[in-house]
PDB file of C-alpha atoms in Angstrom:
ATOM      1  CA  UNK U  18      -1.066  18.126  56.257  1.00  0.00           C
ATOM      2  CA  UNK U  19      -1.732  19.702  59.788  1.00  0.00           C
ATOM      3  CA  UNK U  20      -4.852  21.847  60.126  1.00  0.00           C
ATOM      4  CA  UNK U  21      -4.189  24.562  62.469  1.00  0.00           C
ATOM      5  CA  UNK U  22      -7.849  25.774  63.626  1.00  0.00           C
ATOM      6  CA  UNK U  23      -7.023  29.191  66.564  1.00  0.00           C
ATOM      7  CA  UNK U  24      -4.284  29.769  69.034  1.00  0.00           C
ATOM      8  CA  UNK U  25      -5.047  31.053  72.459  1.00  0.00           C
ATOM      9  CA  UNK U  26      -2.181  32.964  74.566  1.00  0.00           C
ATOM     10  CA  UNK U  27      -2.792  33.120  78.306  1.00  0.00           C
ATOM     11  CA  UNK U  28      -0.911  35.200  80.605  1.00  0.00           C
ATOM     12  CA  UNK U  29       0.194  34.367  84.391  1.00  0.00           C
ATOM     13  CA  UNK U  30      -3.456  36.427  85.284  1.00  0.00           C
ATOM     14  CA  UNK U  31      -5.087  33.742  83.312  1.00  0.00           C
ATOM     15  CA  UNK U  32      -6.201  36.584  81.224  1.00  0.00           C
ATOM     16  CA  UNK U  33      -6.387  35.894  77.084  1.00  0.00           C
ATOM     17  CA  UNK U  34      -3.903  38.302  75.359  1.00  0.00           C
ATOM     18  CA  UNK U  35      -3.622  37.312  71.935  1.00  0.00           C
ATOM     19  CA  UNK U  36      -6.420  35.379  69.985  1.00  0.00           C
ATOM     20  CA  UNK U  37      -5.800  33.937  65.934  1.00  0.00           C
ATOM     21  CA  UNK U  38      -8.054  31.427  63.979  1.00  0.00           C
ATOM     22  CA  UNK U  39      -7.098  30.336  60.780  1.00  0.00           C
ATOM     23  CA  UNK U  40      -9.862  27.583  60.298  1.00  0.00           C
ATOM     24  CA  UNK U  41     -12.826  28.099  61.979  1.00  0.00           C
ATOM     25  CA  UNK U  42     -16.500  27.932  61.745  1.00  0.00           C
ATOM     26  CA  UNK U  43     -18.986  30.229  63.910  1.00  0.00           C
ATOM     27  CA  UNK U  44     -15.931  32.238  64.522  1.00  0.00           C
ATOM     28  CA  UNK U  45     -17.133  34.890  67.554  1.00  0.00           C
ATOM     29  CA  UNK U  46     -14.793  37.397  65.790  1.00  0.00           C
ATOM     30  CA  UNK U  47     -17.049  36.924  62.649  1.00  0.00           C
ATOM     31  CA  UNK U  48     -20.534  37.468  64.987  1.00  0.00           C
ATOM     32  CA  UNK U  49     -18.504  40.483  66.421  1.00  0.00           C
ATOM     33  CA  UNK U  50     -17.695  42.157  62.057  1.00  0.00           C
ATOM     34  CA  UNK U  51     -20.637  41.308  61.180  1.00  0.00           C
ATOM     35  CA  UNK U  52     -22.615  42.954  64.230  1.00  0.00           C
ATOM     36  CA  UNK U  53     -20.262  46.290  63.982  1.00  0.00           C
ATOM     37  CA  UNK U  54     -21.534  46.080  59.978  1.00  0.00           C
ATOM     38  CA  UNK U  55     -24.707  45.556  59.941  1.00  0.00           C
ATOM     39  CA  UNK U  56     -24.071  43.226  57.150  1.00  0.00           C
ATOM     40  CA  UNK U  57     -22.210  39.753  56.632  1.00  0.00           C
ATOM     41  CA  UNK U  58     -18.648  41.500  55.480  1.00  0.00           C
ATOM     42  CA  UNK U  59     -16.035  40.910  57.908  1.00  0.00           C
ATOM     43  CA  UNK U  60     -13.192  43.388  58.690  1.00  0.00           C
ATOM     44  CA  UNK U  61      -9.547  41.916  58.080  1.00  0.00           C
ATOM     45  CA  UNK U  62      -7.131  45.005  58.509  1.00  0.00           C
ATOM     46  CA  UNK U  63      -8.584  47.827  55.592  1.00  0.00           C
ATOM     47  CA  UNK U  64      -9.804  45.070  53.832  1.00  0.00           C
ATOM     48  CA  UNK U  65     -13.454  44.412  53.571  1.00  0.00           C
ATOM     49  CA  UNK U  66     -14.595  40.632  52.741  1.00  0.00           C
ATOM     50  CA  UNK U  67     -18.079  39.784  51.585  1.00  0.00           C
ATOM     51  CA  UNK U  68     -19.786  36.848  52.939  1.00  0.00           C
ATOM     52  CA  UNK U  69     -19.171  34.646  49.891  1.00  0.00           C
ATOM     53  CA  UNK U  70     -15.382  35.178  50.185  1.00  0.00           C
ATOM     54  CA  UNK U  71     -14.892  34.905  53.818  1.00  0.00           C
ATOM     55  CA  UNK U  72     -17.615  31.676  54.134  1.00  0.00           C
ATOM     56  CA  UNK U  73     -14.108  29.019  54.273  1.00  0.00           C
ATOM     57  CA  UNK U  74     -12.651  31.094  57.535  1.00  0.00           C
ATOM     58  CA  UNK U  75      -9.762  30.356  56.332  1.00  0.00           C
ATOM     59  CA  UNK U  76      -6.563  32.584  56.593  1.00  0.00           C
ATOM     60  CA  UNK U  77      -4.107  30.172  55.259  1.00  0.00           C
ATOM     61  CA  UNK U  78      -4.930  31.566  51.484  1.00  0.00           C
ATOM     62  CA  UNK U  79      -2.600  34.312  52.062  1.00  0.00           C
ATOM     63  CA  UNK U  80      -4.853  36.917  54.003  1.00  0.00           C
ATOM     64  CA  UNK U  81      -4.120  38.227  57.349  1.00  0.00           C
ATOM     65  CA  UNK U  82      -5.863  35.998  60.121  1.00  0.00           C
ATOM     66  CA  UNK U  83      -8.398  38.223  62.425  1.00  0.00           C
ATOM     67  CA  UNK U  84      -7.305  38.644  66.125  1.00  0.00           C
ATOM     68  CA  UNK U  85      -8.115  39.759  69.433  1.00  0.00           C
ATOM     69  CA  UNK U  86      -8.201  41.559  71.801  1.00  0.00           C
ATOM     70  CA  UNK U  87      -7.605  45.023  69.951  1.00  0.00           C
ATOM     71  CA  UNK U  88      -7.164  47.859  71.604  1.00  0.00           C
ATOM     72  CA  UNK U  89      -8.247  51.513  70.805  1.00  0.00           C
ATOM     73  CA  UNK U  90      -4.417  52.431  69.424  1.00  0.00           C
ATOM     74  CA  UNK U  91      -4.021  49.358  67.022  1.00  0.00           C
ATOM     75  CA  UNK U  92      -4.161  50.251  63.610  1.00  0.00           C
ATOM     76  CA  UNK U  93      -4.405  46.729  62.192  1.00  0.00           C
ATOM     77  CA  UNK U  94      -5.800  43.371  62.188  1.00  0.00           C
ATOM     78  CA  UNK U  95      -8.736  44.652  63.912  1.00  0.00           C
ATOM     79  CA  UNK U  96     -11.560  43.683  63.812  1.00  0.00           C
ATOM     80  CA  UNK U  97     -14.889  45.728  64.021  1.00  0.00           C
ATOM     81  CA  UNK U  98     -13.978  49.469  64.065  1.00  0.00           C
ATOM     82  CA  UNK U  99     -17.362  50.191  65.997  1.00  0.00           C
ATOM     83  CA  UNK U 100     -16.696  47.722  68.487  1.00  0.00           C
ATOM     84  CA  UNK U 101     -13.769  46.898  70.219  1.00  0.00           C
ATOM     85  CA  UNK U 102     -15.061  44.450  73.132  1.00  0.00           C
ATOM     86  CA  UNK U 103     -16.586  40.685  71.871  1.00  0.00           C
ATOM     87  CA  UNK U 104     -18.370  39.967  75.173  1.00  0.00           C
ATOM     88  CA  UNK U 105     -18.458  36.127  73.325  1.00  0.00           C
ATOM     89  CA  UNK U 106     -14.988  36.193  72.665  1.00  0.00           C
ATOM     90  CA  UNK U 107     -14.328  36.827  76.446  1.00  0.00           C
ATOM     91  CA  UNK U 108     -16.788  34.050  77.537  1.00  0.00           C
ATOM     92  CA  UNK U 109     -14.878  31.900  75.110  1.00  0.00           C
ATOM     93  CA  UNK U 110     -11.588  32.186  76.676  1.00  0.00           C
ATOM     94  CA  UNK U 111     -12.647  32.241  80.007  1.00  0.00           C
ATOM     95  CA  UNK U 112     -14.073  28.579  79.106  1.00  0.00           C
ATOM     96  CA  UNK U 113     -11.736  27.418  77.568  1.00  0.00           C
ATOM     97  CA  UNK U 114      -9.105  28.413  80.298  1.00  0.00           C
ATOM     98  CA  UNK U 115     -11.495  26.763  82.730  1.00  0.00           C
ATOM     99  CA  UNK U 116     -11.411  23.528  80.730  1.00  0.00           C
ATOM    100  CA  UNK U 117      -7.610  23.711  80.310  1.00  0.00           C
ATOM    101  CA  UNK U 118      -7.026  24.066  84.149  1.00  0.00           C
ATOM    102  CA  UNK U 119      -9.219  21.763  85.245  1.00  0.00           C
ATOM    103  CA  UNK U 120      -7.833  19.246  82.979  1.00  0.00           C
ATOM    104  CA  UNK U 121      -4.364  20.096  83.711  1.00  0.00           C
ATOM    105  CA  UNK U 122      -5.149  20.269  87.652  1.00  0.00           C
ATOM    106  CA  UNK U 123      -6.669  16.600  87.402  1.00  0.00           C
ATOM    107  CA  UNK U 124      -3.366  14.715  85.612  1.00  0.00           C
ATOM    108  CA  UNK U 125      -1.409  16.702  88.244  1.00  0.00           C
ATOM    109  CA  UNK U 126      -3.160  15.283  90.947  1.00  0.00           C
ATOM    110  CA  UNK U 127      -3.698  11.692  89.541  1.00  0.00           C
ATOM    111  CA  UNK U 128       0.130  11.375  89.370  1.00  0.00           C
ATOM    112  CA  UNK U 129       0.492  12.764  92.239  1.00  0.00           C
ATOM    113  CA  UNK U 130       2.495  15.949  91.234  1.00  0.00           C
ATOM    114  CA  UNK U 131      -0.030  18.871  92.330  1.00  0.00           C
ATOM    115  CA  UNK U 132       1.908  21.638  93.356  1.00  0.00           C
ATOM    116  CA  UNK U 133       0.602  24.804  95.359  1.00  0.00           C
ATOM    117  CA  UNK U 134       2.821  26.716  92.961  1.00  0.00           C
ATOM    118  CA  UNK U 135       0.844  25.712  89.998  1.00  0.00           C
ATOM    119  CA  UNK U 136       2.090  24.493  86.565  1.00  0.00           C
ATOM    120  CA  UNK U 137       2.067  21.370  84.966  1.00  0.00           C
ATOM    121  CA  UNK U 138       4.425  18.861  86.796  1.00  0.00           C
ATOM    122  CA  UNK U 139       1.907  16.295  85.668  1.00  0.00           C
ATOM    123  CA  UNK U 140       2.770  16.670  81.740  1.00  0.00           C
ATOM    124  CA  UNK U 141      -0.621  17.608  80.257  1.00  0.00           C
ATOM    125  CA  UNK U 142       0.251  18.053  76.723  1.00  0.00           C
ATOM    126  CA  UNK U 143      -2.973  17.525  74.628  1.00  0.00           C
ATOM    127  CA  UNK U 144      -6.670  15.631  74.730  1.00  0.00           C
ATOM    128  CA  UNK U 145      -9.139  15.065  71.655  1.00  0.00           C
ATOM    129  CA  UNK U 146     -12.036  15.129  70.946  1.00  0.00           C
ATOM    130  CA  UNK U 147     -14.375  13.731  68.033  1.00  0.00           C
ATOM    131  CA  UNK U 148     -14.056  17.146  65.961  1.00  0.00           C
ATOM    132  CA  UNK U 149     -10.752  18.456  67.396  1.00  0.00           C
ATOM    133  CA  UNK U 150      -7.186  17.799  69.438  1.00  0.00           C
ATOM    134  CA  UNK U 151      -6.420  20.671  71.669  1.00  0.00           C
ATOM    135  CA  UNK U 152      -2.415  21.086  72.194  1.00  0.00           C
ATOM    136  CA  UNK U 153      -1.190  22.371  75.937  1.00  0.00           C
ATOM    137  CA  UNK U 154       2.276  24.267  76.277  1.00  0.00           C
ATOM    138  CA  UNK U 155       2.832  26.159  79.660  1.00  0.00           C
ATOM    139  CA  UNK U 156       6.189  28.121  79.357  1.00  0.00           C
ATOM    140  CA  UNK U 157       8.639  28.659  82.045  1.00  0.00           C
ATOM    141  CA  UNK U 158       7.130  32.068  82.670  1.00  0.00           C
ATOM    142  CA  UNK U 159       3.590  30.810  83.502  1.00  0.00           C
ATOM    143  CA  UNK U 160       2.932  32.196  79.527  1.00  0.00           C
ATOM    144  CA  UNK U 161       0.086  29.452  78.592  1.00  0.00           C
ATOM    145  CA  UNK U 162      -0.480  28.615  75.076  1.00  0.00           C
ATOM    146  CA  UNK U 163      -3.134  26.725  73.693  1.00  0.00           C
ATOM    147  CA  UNK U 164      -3.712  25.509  69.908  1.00  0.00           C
ATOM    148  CA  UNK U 165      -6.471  23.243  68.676  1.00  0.00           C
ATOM    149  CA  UNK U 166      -5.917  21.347  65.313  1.00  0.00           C
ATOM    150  CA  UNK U 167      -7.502  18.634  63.998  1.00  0.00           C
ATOM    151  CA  UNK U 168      -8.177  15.676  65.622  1.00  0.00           C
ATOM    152  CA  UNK U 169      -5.283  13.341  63.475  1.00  0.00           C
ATOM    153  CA  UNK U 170      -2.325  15.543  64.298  1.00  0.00           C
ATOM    154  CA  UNK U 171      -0.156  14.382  67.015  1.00  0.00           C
ATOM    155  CA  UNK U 172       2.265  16.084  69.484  1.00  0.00           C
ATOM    156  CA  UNK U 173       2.625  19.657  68.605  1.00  0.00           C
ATOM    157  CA  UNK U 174       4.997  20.739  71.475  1.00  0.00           C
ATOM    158  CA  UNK U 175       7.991  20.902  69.209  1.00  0.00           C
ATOM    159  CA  UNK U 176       5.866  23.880  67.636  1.00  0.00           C
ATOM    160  CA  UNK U 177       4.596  25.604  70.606  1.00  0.00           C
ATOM    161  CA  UNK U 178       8.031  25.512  72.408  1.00  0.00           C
ATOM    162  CA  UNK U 179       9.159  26.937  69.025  1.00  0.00           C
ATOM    163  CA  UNK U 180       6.398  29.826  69.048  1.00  0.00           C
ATOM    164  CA  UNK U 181       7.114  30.591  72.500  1.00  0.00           C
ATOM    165  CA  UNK U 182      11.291  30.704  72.281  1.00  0.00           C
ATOM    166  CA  UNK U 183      11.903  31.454  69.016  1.00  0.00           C
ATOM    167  CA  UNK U 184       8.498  34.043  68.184  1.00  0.00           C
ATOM    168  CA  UNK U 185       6.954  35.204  71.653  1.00  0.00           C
ATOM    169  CA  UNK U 186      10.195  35.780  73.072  1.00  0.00           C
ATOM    170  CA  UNK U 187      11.989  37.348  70.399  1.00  0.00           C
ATOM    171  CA  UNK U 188       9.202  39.724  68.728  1.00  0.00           C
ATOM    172  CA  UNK U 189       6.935  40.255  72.606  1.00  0.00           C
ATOM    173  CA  UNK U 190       9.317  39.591  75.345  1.00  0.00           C
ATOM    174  CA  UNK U 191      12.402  41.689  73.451  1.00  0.00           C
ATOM    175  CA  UNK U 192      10.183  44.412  71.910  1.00  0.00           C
ATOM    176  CA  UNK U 193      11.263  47.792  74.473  1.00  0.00           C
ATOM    177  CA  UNK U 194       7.367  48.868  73.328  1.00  0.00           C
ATOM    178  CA  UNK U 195       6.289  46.129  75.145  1.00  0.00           C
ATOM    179  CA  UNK U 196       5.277  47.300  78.759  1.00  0.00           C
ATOM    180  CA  UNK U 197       5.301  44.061  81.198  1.00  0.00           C
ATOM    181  CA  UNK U 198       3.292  45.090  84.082  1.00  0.00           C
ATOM    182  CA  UNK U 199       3.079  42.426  87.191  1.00  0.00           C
ATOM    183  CA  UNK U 200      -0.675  43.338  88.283  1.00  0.00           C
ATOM    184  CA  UNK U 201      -1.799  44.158  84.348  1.00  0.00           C
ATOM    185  CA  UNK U 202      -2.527  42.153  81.545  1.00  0.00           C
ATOM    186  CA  UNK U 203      -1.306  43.471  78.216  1.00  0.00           C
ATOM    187  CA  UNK U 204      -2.630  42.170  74.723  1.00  0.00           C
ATOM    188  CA  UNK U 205      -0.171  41.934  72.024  1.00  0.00           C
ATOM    189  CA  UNK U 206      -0.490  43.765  69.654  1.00  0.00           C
ATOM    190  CA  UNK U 207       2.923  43.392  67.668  1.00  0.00           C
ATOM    191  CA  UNK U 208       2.435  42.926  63.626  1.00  0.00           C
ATOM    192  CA  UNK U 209       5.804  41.751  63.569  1.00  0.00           C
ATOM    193  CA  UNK U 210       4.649  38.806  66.071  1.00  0.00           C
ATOM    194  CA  UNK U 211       1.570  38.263  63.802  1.00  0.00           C
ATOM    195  CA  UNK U 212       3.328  38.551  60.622  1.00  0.00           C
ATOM    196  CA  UNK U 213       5.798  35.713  61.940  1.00  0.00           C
ATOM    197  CA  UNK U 214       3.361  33.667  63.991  1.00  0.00           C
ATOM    198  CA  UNK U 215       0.943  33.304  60.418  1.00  0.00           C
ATOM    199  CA  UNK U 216       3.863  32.308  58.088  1.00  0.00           C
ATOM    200  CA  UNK U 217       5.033  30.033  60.394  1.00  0.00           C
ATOM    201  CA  UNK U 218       1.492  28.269  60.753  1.00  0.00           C
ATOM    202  CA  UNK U 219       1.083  28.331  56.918  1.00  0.00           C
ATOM    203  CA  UNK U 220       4.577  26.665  56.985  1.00  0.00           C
ATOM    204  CA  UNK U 221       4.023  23.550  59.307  1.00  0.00           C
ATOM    205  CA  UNK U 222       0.086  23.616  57.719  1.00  0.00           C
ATOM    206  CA  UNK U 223       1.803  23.105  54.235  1.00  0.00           C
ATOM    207  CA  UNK U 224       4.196  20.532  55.095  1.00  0.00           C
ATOM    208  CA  UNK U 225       3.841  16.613  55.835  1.00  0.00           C
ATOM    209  CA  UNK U 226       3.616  15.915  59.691  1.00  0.00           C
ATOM    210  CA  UNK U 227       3.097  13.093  61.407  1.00  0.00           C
ATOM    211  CA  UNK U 228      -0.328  12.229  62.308  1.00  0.00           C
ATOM    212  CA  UNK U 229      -2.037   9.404  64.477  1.00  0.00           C
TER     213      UNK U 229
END
């Protein structure tokens, strides 16, 4: 079985706009509930969880996974009603966009493929580490998407080139509500995209795959 920990979703700004977990531990979305609070309930659409049954941080049991960024006109899967920036949750990205590019950057140039126009001629797919194996996917639109499972599970770009063509493209890229702007970043903020994106990750996290 495949544990799916968070997926990142980077757009050609190298700004963050869309943010799941569905295993995680010290979750910056859970410092963010529990901070908007006051207590150690955690906000998952109009459903309030106490500590007790939130401690697993674990979405695959059926509940909506938390997200980010919100905005001020999303209605669900948010996550603190009194606070709609995680200044952690930024830092996070930013690092781990840092990491992912300088990694990337490296292979390119160690094969010899670094291009002034970017991407990933070099084929960085994945690395791991003791805890965790972080999977790489850059699309053909300079879309970047970036999913950490753990450690044991091996190639997983058969399911981010699925996420991106057959769920990104089809419930962002299609949706007319969807404003692309060039020189903006937009977060997504499509249930329909959630709703697919979790039962597909409970899917592949439920069935045998083949691990290292």
């Amino acid at each position: 079985m495949v544990v799916v920990n968070n997926l990142y979703i980077f757009d050609r700004h190298c700004e963050c706009i869309f943010y799941t977990e569905w295993n995680r531990t010290n979750s910056p979305l859970a410092v963010e509930a529990e901070a908007g609070r006051g207590s150690k309930d955690l906000v998952r659409g109009n459903q309030v969880l106490t500590g007790d049954s939130s401690s697993s941080r674990s979405s695959l049991d059926g509940q909506r996974p938390l997200v980010w960024p919100t905005t001020s006109s999303s209605t669900t899967h948010r996550v603190s009603a009194e606070s709609l920036r995680n200044v952690a949750m930024e830092e996070e990205a930013k690092l781990v966009y840092g990491v992912v590019y300088s990694t990337r950057n490296i292979i390119n140039k160690l094969n010899s493929k670094d291009s002034s126009q970017g991407g990933n001629p070099g084929g960085f797919t994945s690395f791991a580490t003791n805890t965790y194996r972080l999977h790489y996917y850059e699309a053909p639109t300079g879309v970047k998407f970036i999913l950490n499972t753990d450690v044991g599970t091996t190639s997983m770009q058969p399911v981010l080139e699925m996420i991106y063509r057959n769920i990104y493209v089809e419930y962002v890229m299609k949706n007319p509500l969807f404003r692309i702007d060039p020189k903006v970043s937009t977060p997504i903020e499509n249930d329909y995209f959630r709703a697919v994106l979790n039962n597909y990750i409970r899917e592949i996290s439920s069935a045998a795959m083949p691990t290292s």
